[in-house]
Coordinates of C-alpha atoms and ligand atoms in Angstrom, one line a residue:
Chain U
M1 CA 30.2 74.3 48.6
I2 CA 28.7 77.7 50.0
G3 CA 25.9 77.1 47.5
S4 CA 25.2 73.6 48.8
D5 CA 25.2 74.9 52.5
R6 CA 22.8 77.6 51.5
A7 CA 20.4 75.2 49.8
M8 CA 20.3 72.8 52.6
L9 CA 19.4 75.6 55.3
I10 CA 16.6 76.8 53.0
L11 CA 15.5 73.2 52.7
L12 CA 15.4 72.8 56.4
A13 CA 13.6 76.0 57.0
V14 CA 11.1 75.2 54.3
V15 CA 10.4 71.8 55.5
A16 CA 10.2 72.9 59.1
V17 CA 7.1 75.1 58.5
L18 CA 5.3 72.5 56.5
P19 CA 3.4 70.6 59.2
P20 CA 1.0 73.5 60.4
V21 CA 0.7 74.5 56.7
L22 CA -0.4 71.0 55.7
S23 CA -2.7 70.7 58.7
A24 CA -4.4 74.0 57.7
L25 CA -4.8 72.7 54.1
G26 CA -6.5 69.7 55.5
E27 CA -3.7 67.4 54.4
P28 CA -2.2 66.2 57.9
F29 CA -1.4 62.8 56.4
L30 CA 1.3 64.5 54.3
T31 CA 3.2 65.2 57.4
V32 CA 3.6 61.5 58.0
I33 CA 4.8 60.9 54.4
L34 CA 7.3 63.9 54.6
S35 CA 8.7 62.3 57.9
R36 CA 9.3 59.0 56.0
A37 CA 11.1 61.0 53.4
L38 CA 13.2 62.8 56.0
I39 CA 14.2 59.4 57.3
F40 CA 15.4 58.3 54.0
A41 CA 17.1 61.6 53.5
T42 CA 19.2 60.6 56.7
A43 CA 19.9 57.4 55.2
A44 CA 21.0 58.8 51.9
L45 CA 23.1 61.4 53.4
S46 CA 25.0 58.6 55.2
L47 CA 25.4 56.6 52.0
D48 CA 26.9 59.8 50.3
L49 CA 29.7 59.9 52.8
I50 CA 31.0 56.5 51.3
L51 CA 29.6 56.6 47.8
G52 CA 30.1 60.3 47.0
F53 CA 33.1 61.0 49.1
G54 CA 34.9 57.6 49.1
A55 CA 33.6 56.1 46.0
M56 CA 32.7 53.0 47.7
V57 CA 29.5 51.6 45.8
S58 CA 27.8 49.9 48.6
F59 CA 24.9 47.8 47.5
G60 CA 24.0 46.7 51.0
H61 CA 23.4 49.9 52.6
A62 CA 19.9 49.1 53.5
A63 CA 21.1 46.4 55.9
Y64 CA 22.2 49.2 58.5
L65 CA 18.5 50.6 58.2
G66 CA 17.4 47.2 59.1
I67 CA 19.9 46.7 61.8
G68 CA 18.7 50.0 63.4
A69 CA 15.0 49.1 63.0
Y70 CA 15.6 45.8 64.5
A71 CA 17.6 47.0 67.5
A72 CA 14.6 49.2 68.4
G73 CA 12.2 46.5 67.5
I74 CA 13.8 43.7 69.5
L75 CA 14.6 45.8 72.6
A76 CA 11.0 47.3 72.5
A77 CA 9.6 43.8 72.5
N78 CA 11.7 43.1 75.6
G79 CA 10.3 46.1 77.5
L80 CA 13.2 48.5 76.7
T81 CA 11.6 51.5 74.9
G82 CA 14.2 54.0 76.0
L83 CA 16.1 55.7 73.0
E84 CA 18.9 56.2 75.6
V85 CA 19.2 52.3 75.3
Q86 CA 18.1 51.7 71.8
V87 CA 20.3 54.2 70.0
P88 CA 23.6 53.0 71.6
V89 CA 22.7 49.5 70.8
A90 CA 21.5 50.2 67.3
L91 CA 25.0 52.2 66.8
A92 CA 27.0 49.4 68.3
A93 CA 25.4 46.7 66.3
A94 CA 25.8 48.6 63.1
G95 CA 29.3 49.7 63.9
V96 CA 30.4 46.0 64.6
F97 CA 28.5 44.8 61.4
A98 CA 30.2 47.6 59.2
L99 CA 33.6 46.9 60.8
V100 CA 33.7 43.2 60.0
T101 CA 31.9 43.2 56.6
G102 CA 33.8 46.5 55.6
A103 CA 37.2 45.0 56.7
I104 CA 36.5 42.2 54.1
S105 CA 34.7 44.1 51.6
L106 CA 37.4 46.8 51.2
R107 CA 39.9 44.2 50.3
T108 CA 38.1 44.3 46.9
S109 CA 37.2 47.1 44.5
G110 CA 35.0 47.9 41.6
V111 CA 32.5 45.2 40.7
H112 CA 33.7 42.9 43.3
F113 CA 33.1 45.4 46.1
I114 CA 29.3 46.0 44.8
M115 CA 28.9 42.2 44.7
I116 CA 30.3 41.6 48.1
T117 CA 28.5 44.3 49.8
L118 CA 25.3 43.0 48.2
A119 CA 26.0 39.6 49.6
F120 CA 26.5 40.8 53.3
G121 CA 23.4 42.7 52.9
Q122 CA 21.6 39.6 51.8
M123 CA 23.2 37.8 54.7
A124 CA 21.8 40.4 57.1
F125 CA 18.3 40.1 55.3
F126 CA 18.0 36.4 55.7
L127 CA 19.3 36.6 59.2
M128 CA 16.4 38.7 60.2
T129 CA 13.8 36.4 58.4
S130 CA 15.2 33.6 60.4
L131 CA 14.4 35.4 63.7
S132 CA 11.0 33.7 64.3
A133 CA 10.8 35.1 67.8
Y134 CA 10.6 38.5 66.1
G135 CA 8.2 37.8 63.3
G136 CA 10.4 36.0 60.7
D137 CA 9.7 36.6 57.1
D138 CA 6.7 38.8 58.0
G139 CA 8.2 40.9 60.7
Q140 CA 6.1 42.1 63.6
A141 CA 4.6 45.4 65.1
L142 CA 6.9 47.5 67.2
A143 CA 5.7 46.7 70.7
A144 CA 5.7 50.3 71.9
P145 CA 7.0 53.6 70.4
S146 CA 10.5 54.7 71.6
T147 CA 10.7 57.3 74.4
L148 CA 13.5 59.5 75.5
F149 CA 14.2 59.1 79.4
G150 CA 10.5 58.2 79.6
I151 CA 9.3 61.3 77.6
A152 CA 7.2 60.3 74.6
V153 CA 9.2 62.3 72.1
F154 CA 7.6 60.3 69.0
D155 CA 4.1 60.8 70.3
G156 CA 2.0 62.2 67.4
A157 CA 2.7 63.0 63.9
A158 CA 3.9 66.5 64.5
R159 CA 6.3 65.6 67.3
F160 CA 7.7 62.6 65.3
F161 CA 8.2 64.9 62.2
Y162 CA 10.2 67.3 64.3
A163 CA 12.2 64.7 65.7
T164 CA 13.1 63.3 62.4
L165 CA 13.9 66.6 61.2
A166 CA 16.1 67.2 64.0
V167 CA 18.0 63.8 63.3
L168 CA 18.6 64.9 59.8
A169 CA 19.8 68.2 60.7
L170 CA 22.3 66.8 63.1
A171 CA 23.4 64.1 60.7
W172 CA 23.9 66.7 58.1
L173 CA 26.0 69.0 60.5
G174 CA 28.0 66.0 61.5
L175 CA 28.8 64.6 58.2
R176 CA 29.5 68.1 56.9
T177 CA 32.2 68.7 59.7
I178 CA 33.7 65.4 58.9
T179 CA 34.0 65.8 55.2
R180 CA 35.7 69.1 55.6
S181 CA 38.2 67.8 58.2
R182 CA 41.7 66.3 57.5
F183 CA 39.9 62.9 57.4
G184 CA 37.3 64.1 54.9
R185 CA 40.2 65.4 52.6
V186 CA 42.0 62.0 52.7
L187 CA 38.8 60.3 52.1
A188 CA 38.1 62.4 49.0
G189 CA 41.6 62.0 47.8
T190 CA 41.2 58.1 47.9
R191 CA 38.2 58.8 45.6
E192 CA 40.2 60.9 43.1
D193 CA 43.3 58.7 42.8
P194 CA 44.2 56.0 45.4
A195 CA 47.7 55.4 43.9
R196 CA 48.4 59.2 44.2
M197 CA 47.4 59.0 47.9
Q198 CA 49.8 55.9 48.4
A199 CA 52.6 57.7 46.8
M200 CA 52.1 60.5 49.2
G201 CA 52.2 58.3 52.3
F202 CA 48.4 57.4 53.0
S203 CA 47.2 53.9 53.2
P204 CA 43.6 54.2 52.0
F205 CA 42.3 51.2 53.9
G206 CA 41.9 52.6 57.4
Y207 CA 40.3 55.8 56.2
R208 CA 37.9 54.0 54.0
L209 CA 36.8 51.5 56.7
T210 CA 36.4 54.3 59.1
A211 CA 34.2 56.1 56.9
Y212 CA 32.3 52.7 56.1
V213 CA 31.6 52.4 59.9
I214 CA 30.4 55.9 60.4
S215 CA 28.2 55.7 57.4
G216 CA 26.7 52.4 58.7
M217 CA 25.9 53.8 62.1
V218 CA 24.3 57.0 60.8
A219 CA 22.1 54.7 58.7
A220 CA 21.1 52.7 61.7
L221 CA 20.0 55.9 63.5
A222 CA 17.5 56.3 60.4
G223 CA 16.5 52.7 61.1
V224 CA 15.4 53.4 64.6
L225 CA 13.2 55.9 63.3
L226 CA 12.0 53.9 60.6
A227 CA 10.8 51.4 62.9
N228 CA 8.9 53.9 64.8
H229 CA 7.5 55.5 61.6
A230 CA 5.9 52.4 60.5
A231 CA 5.4 51.0 64.1
Y232 CA 6.6 47.8 62.4
I233 CA 9.9 46.0 61.9
S234 CA 10.3 44.1 58.7
P235 CA 13.0 42.3 56.9
S236 CA 11.8 44.0 53.8
Y237 CA 13.6 47.2 55.3
M238 CA 16.9 45.6 54.4
S239 CA 16.1 44.2 50.9
W240 CA 18.7 44.6 48.0
A241 CA 16.1 46.6 46.3
R242 CA 16.0 49.1 49.0
S243 CA 19.8 49.5 48.9
G244 CA 19.3 50.0 45.2
E245 CA 16.9 52.9 46.0
L246 CA 19.5 54.5 48.4
I247 CA 21.9 54.6 45.6
A248 CA 19.4 56.0 43.3
M249 CA 18.6 58.8 45.8
V250 CA 22.2 59.8 46.2
A251 CA 22.8 59.6 42.5
L252 CA 19.5 61.5 41.7
G253 CA 20.5 64.3 44.0
G254 CA 24.1 64.5 43.3
M255 CA 26.9 62.5 44.7
G256 CA 29.3 64.1 47.2
T257 CA 27.5 67.1 47.9
L258 CA 25.4 65.9 51.1
T259 CA 22.6 68.4 50.3
G260 CA 22.1 66.7 46.9
P261 CA 21.2 63.3 48.5
V262 CA 18.7 64.9 50.7
L263 CA 17.1 66.5 47.9
G264 CA 17.2 63.2 45.9
A265 CA 15.6 61.2 48.9
L266 CA 12.8 63.8 49.2
A267 CA 12.2 63.8 45.4
F268 CA 12.3 60.0 45.4
V269 CA 9.9 59.4 48.3
L270 CA 7.3 62.1 47.3
A271 CA 7.3 61.2 43.8
E272 CA 6.9 57.5 44.7
E273 CA 3.8 58.3 46.8
A274 CA 2.4 60.6 44.1
L275 CA 2.7 58.0 41.4
A276 CA 1.4 55.1 43.5
K277 CA -1.8 57.3 44.0
L278 CA -2.2 57.7 40.3
T279 CA -1.6 54.1 38.9
T280 CA -0.8 50.8 40.3
H281 CA 1.8 50.2 37.6
W282 CA 4.0 52.8 38.7
R283 CA 7.2 51.1 39.3
L284 CA 8.5 50.5 36.0
P285 CA 7.9 54.2 34.7
F286 CA 9.4 55.5 38.0
G287 CA 12.4 53.4 37.7
A288 CA 13.1 54.5 34.2
A289 CA 12.5 58.1 35.2
V290 CA 15.0 57.9 37.8
V291 CA 17.6 56.2 35.4
L292 CA 16.9 59.0 32.9
A293 CA 17.3 61.7 35.6
V294 CA 20.5 60.3 36.7
L295 CA 21.9 59.9 33.4
F296 CA 21.0 63.4 32.0
T297 CA 21.4 65.7 35.0
R298 CA 25.0 66.1 35.4
G299 CA 25.7 66.0 39.1
G300 CA 22.1 65.5 39.7
L301 CA 19.6 67.7 41.3
M302 CA 22.3 69.6 43.0
G303 CA 24.3 69.9 39.8
A304 CA 21.3 71.3 38.1
L305 CA 20.4 73.8 41.0
S306 CA 24.0 75.2 41.1
R307 CA 24.1 75.5 37.4
T308 CA 20.9 77.6 37.2
R309 CA 22.5 79.7 39.9
G310 CA 25.5 80.2 37.9
R311 CA 27.7 78.5 40.4
K312 CA 30.4 75.7 39.5
Chain Z
M1 CA 79.3 56.9 53.4
T2 CA 75.9 54.9 53.1
P3 CA 74.2 55.8 49.8
A4 CA 70.7 57.4 49.8
L5 CA 69.4 54.7 47.7
S6 CA 71.0 51.4 47.0
V7 CA 69.6 48.8 44.5
Q8 CA 71.0 45.3 44.4
S9 CA 70.4 42.5 42.0
L10 CA 66.8 43.6 41.4
T11 CA 65.0 41.0 39.3
K12 CA 61.4 41.0 37.9
S13 CA 59.9 39.2 35.2
F14 CA 56.5 39.4 33.5
G15 CA 55.9 35.9 32.4
A16 CA 58.8 35.0 30.0
L17 CA 59.8 38.7 29.7
K18 CA 62.7 39.6 32.1
V19 CA 62.1 43.3 32.6
S20 CA 64.5 43.8 35.5
D21 CA 67.7 41.8 35.2
A22 CA 69.9 41.8 38.3
I23 CA 69.7 45.6 38.2
T24 CA 72.4 47.1 40.7
F25 CA 73.3 50.7 41.2
D26 CA 73.8 53.3 44.2
V27 CA 72.7 56.9 44.4
A28 CA 74.7 58.9 46.9
E29 CA 73.2 61.5 49.0
G30 CA 72.7 64.7 46.9
E31 CA 73.3 63.0 43.5
L32 CA 71.1 63.2 40.5
H33 CA 71.3 59.7 39.0
A34 CA 69.7 59.3 35.4
I35 CA 68.4 56.0 34.0
I36 CA 68.4 56.1 30.2
G37 CA 67.4 53.3 27.7
P38 CA 65.2 52.7 24.8
N39 CA 61.2 52.3 24.9
G40 CA 60.4 49.2 26.7
A41 CA 63.9 48.8 28.4
G42 CA 62.1 48.6 32.0
K43 CA 62.7 51.9 33.3
T44 CA 59.2 52.4 34.5
T45 CA 59.0 49.0 36.0
L46 CA 62.1 49.9 37.9
I47 CA 60.5 52.9 39.4
H48 CA 57.5 51.0 40.3
Q49 CA 59.7 48.5 42.2
L50 CA 61.7 51.4 43.9
S51 CA 58.4 53.1 44.7
G52 CA 56.5 49.9 46.1
S53 CA 53.9 49.7 43.7
L54 CA 55.3 46.5 42.2
A55 CA 57.1 43.7 44.0
P56 CA 60.3 42.5 42.7
D57 CA 60.8 38.6 42.2
A58 CA 64.4 39.1 43.7
G59 CA 66.9 41.6 44.9
R60 CA 67.1 44.4 47.6
I61 CA 66.2 47.9 47.8
A62 CA 67.7 50.0 50.6
M63 CA 67.3 53.7 51.7
A64 CA 70.1 55.3 53.8
G65 CA 70.9 51.5 54.7
Q66 CA 67.4 50.5 55.8
D67 CA 66.1 47.6 53.8
I68 CA 62.7 48.8 52.2
T69 CA 62.2 45.9 49.8
R70 CA 59.2 44.7 51.8
L71 CA 57.5 47.9 52.6
S72 CA 54.4 49.2 51.1
M73 CA 54.3 52.3 49.0
P74 CA 52.7 54.4 51.7
A75 CA 55.5 53.1 54.3
R76 CA 58.2 54.3 51.9
A77 CA 56.5 57.6 51.2
R78 CA 56.5 58.2 55.0
L79 CA 60.4 57.3 55.1
G80 CA 61.0 60.0 52.5
L81 CA 60.6 58.5 49.1
A82 CA 58.7 60.6 46.6
R83 CA 57.7 59.9 42.8
S84 CA 56.2 61.3 39.9
F85 CA 54.3 59.1 37.5
Q86 CA 55.1 58.7 33.7
I87 CA 51.4 59.2 33.2
T88 CA 50.8 62.0 35.7
R89 CA 48.6 61.3 38.8
I90 CA 47.0 64.1 40.4
L91 CA 43.9 64.6 42.4
A92 CA 41.9 65.9 39.4
G93 CA 38.8 67.3 41.4
F94 CA 40.8 69.2 44.0
T95 CA 42.2 72.6 43.7
L96 CA 46.1 72.9 43.3
L97 CA 46.5 74.0 46.8
E98 CA 44.5 71.0 48.3
N99 CA 46.6 68.6 46.2
V100 CA 49.8 70.0 47.7
A101 CA 48.3 70.7 51.2
L102 CA 47.3 66.9 51.3
A103 CA 51.2 66.1 50.8
V104 CA 52.1 68.3 53.7
Q105 CA 49.3 66.8 55.7
A106 CA 50.7 63.2 55.2
R107 CA 53.8 64.0 57.1
S108 CA 52.2 66.6 59.7
G109 CA 50.6 64.5 62.4
S110 CA 47.6 62.2 62.2
S111 CA 45.0 62.5 59.6
F112 CA 42.3 60.7 61.8
R113 CA 41.0 64.1 62.8
F114 CA 37.3 64.7 62.1
L115 CA 36.4 68.3 63.6
R116 CA 38.7 71.0 62.5
P117 CA 38.2 72.3 59.0
V118 CA 41.3 71.3 57.0
A119 CA 40.9 74.3 54.6
R120 CA 41.8 76.5 57.4
E121 CA 44.8 74.9 58.7
A122 CA 47.3 77.6 57.7
A123 CA 50.5 75.5 58.5
L124 CA 49.3 73.1 55.7
N125 CA 48.3 75.9 53.4
D126 CA 51.4 77.9 53.8
Q127 CA 53.8 75.3 53.1
A128 CA 51.6 73.9 50.1
A129 CA 51.6 77.5 48.8
E130 CA 55.5 77.6 49.2
A131 CA 55.9 74.5 47.1
L132 CA 53.4 75.8 44.2
V133 CA 55.6 79.0 44.1
T134 CA 58.9 76.9 43.9
V135 CA 57.5 75.0 40.8
G136 CA 56.0 78.2 39.2
L137 CA 52.4 77.5 39.9
G138 CA 52.0 80.0 42.6
Q139 CA 49.5 82.2 40.7
S140 CA 47.1 79.0 40.1
A141 CA 46.7 77.8 43.6
R142 CA 42.9 78.1 43.5
R143 CA 42.5 76.5 40.2
I144 CA 41.0 72.8 39.9
A145 CA 44.0 70.5 39.1
G146 CA 42.0 68.6 36.3
T147 CA 42.0 71.9 34.2
L148 CA 45.6 72.1 34.0
S149 CA 47.8 71.7 30.8
H150 CA 50.0 68.6 30.6
G151 CA 53.1 70.4 31.5
E152 CA 51.4 72.0 34.5
K153 CA 50.2 68.8 35.7
R154 CA 53.9 67.8 35.6
Q155 CA 54.9 70.8 37.6
L156 CA 52.1 70.0 40.2
E157 CA 53.4 66.5 40.7
I158 CA 56.7 67.9 41.4
A159 CA 55.2 70.4 43.9
I160 CA 53.3 67.4 45.5
A161 CA 56.7 65.6 45.8
L162 CA 58.6 68.3 47.1
A163 CA 56.0 69.2 49.8
M164 CA 56.6 65.6 51.1
R165 CA 60.2 67.0 51.9
P166 CA 61.5 63.8 50.4
K167 CA 65.1 62.4 50.9
V168 CA 64.9 60.5 47.5
L169 CA 62.9 61.6 44.5
L170 CA 61.9 59.4 41.5
L171 CA 61.0 61.2 38.3
D172 CA 59.6 59.2 35.5
E173 CA 60.0 61.3 32.3
P174 CA 59.2 64.7 33.8
L175 CA 59.9 66.6 30.7
A176 CA 57.9 64.4 28.2
G177 CA 55.1 65.9 26.4
T178 CA 55.9 69.5 27.8
G179 CA 56.2 72.5 25.6
H180 CA 59.6 74.0 25.2
A181 CA 59.2 76.8 27.8
E182 CA 57.9 74.5 30.3
S183 CA 60.5 71.9 29.7
A184 CA 63.1 74.7 30.2
R185 CA 61.5 75.7 33.5
L186 CA 61.3 72.3 34.6
S187 CA 64.9 71.4 33.8
T188 CA 66.1 74.6 35.9
L189 CA 63.8 73.6 38.8
I190 CA 65.4 70.0 38.7
A191 CA 68.9 71.6 38.4
G192 CA 68.0 73.8 41.5
L193 CA 67.1 70.6 43.5
K194 CA 70.3 68.9 42.7
G195 CA 72.6 68.5 45.9
R196 CA 69.5 69.0 48.2
L197 CA 68.1 65.5 47.8
S198 CA 68.8 62.5 45.9
I199 CA 67.1 62.1 42.6
V200 CA 66.5 59.2 40.1
L201 CA 65.5 60.7 36.9
I202 CA 64.1 58.9 33.9
E203 CA 64.2 61.0 30.8
H204 CA 64.4 60.6 26.9
D205 CA 65.6 64.2 26.3
M206 CA 69.4 63.4 26.1
E207 CA 70.4 67.2 26.3
A208 CA 68.6 67.6 29.5
V209 CA 69.9 64.3 30.9
F210 CA 73.7 65.0 30.1
A211 CA 73.2 68.5 31.5
L212 CA 71.6 67.6 34.7
A213 CA 73.0 64.1 35.6
D214 CA 75.9 63.5 38.2
R215 CA 76.0 59.8 37.0
I216 CA 73.9 57.9 34.2
S217 CA 72.9 54.3 34.1
V218 CA 72.1 52.8 30.7
L219 CA 69.3 50.2 30.8
V220 CA 68.7 47.8 27.9
Q221 CA 66.3 45.0 27.9
G222 CA 66.3 45.1 31.7
R223 CA 70.1 45.0 32.3
V224 CA 72.3 47.8 33.3
I225 CA 74.9 47.9 30.6
A226 CA 76.8 50.8 31.7
T227 CA 77.1 53.4 34.8
G228 CA 79.2 56.3 34.8
T229 CA 79.6 60.2 34.6
P230 CA 78.0 61.9 31.5
P231 CA 81.5 62.1 29.8
E232 CA 82.1 58.3 30.5
I233 CA 78.8 57.4 29.2
R234 CA 79.2 59.4 26.0
A235 CA 82.6 57.8 25.4
N236 CA 81.3 54.3 26.0
A237 CA 81.5 52.2 22.9
G238 CA 78.9 49.7 24.2
V239 CA 76.3 52.3 25.0
R240 CA 76.7 54.1 21.7
T241 CA 75.9 50.9 19.6
A242 CA 73.2 49.6 21.9
Y243 CA 71.4 52.9 22.5
L244 CA 72.8 56.4 21.8
G245 CA 74.0 55.3 18.3
E246 CA 70.3 54.5 17.4
E247 CA 69.0 57.7 18.8
E248 CA 71.3 60.0 17.1
G249 CA 71.0 58.1 13.8
Ligands
LIG401 N1 52.2 44.7 34.0 C1 52.8 44.4 32.9 N2 52.6 43.0 32.4 C2 53.4 42.6 31.5 N3 54.3 43.2 30.9 C3 54.6 44.5 31.1 C4 53.8 45.0 32.3 N4 54.3 46.3 32.4 C5 55.3 46.5 31.6 N5 55.3 45.5 30.6 C6 56.4 45.4 29.6 O1 57.7 45.4 30.4 C7 58.5 46.0 29.6 C8 59.0 47.3 30.0 O2 58.2 48.2 30.3 P1 58.4 49.6 30.9 O3 57.1 50.4 31.1 O4 59.2 49.4 32.4 O5 59.5 50.2 29.9 P2 60.0 51.9 29.9 O6 61.6 51.5 29.8 O7 59.4 52.7 30.9 O8 59.5 52.3 28.6 P3 59.1 53.8 28.0 O9 60.5 54.4 27.7 O10 58.4 53.5 26.7 O11 58.3 54.5 29.1 C9 57.8 46.4 28.2 O12 58.0 45.4 27.2 C10 56.3 46.4 28.6 O13 55.4 46.0 27.6
LIG402 MG1 58.4 54.2 31.0

């Protein structure tokens, strides 16, 4: 775990100095791409809480990205651009959606859980496409960038970049604390063996549902950022394919390590951008490469990293 | 005196197969009550019903007079019912200390605490370490549970159960598959627990059963055909033909 912490701190430090370096190299647009990668890193981090620590394979996690994005978009369209309003609304909406759908989904397990979370994700997707006042299928431009108590915190690529980096760092610290707490140990215990946990006196349901809600809320935070990054809100943020990509990021980086999914998301988004430049037929080989990487790197990128450093 | 555990007319069928046929017995406080019977007699199914992982079709289970028949497994555990599994169930990715500390945590206040690092809760670790020493795993506290030998996993399960400070302990073949030395150590350990808590012991090792048990119930095809002290069971003609005779050839 100490290895994982150090890797994360190094990663944050390296990423933090990149914008001026990229500007000096005449590639300022890479800062924008990097911001996008950091947003997905936050989303992947949130998914790791339930997928990696709780063994809950949610195939509807992109719904929370969408809920966050639409909370920001709908409020902005109605003249409420302040994050001090948008963030609480996004968190509340995601929290309620997670509480209701989680309470139902968590009655099932295995493939049934995957299918039911997928179904709820699609439900959220179709709900957004039906919002004709907010662009329907096509989505619509964000009326105005979000502000914080009137300050234009997202103004300019560099400011936005550091704001996303700060959110990622906070999400990491928060989830790191939770996973090491009493609650986190119980959650990980239910992943190891639910029957053993019940025999000890723990009812897994409440712990799992709580983790599910926290995870959805953190993803919604990433959604608020995503709407600002694209200056657009679209139902495509919550497609089932996007949920699959989030799972791939977590698996690629190493489940249950927190640092791994961040690495996985960065690798995923940057590789996607690079490949899209090379060829228009990049999706199939890229998908295949991700699947192979997940299958053949035991424990994902984080596992490979800790092995080269001689750690367990 | 109210028995620590009381089982009345417990009945359970899997389709046409009656695995528990009006099972009735009591376990007094501090008593070690062994359940013996041939393979497939329904011993594990009985433990599942006592611990709450399987619902009986009919009958009643009470702990210290309180009806627990409808309670969930976690609720029974919190009342002081601990169990081991015939196929050991441990948290394989956790260290031994973490496994046992979690059992202490289960009875030490709320687990909906999100901030303080649990690894630094001395109260949990100290009690966990003590339980590990009791079962002879004190030196291995930092090992990952999944790397233990079969016998060591059984010891760990008992440490987990003891850390729960149970009133009633259900052990499903704790000696099965353990080496000679481990088996002897576990027998000594179980003998040491006698009198301090009530134990239901399922075991095929007859030498151990007759040495450890205060009373024995013999289960054949889901029915208790006899209950008595070890000498009574040894002398019981019905038991000899139905079970012991087969075993001893
Ligand atoms: N879930 C189930 N569904 C159907 N039949 C079952 C189920 N569980 C157990 N059985 C059957 O019930 C009978 C009793 O099984 P049980 O495991 O309780 O026996 P046991 O006395 O513990 O045997 P052993 O000494 O081999 O452990 C067996 O015939 C078994 O095949
Ligand atoms: Mg059995």
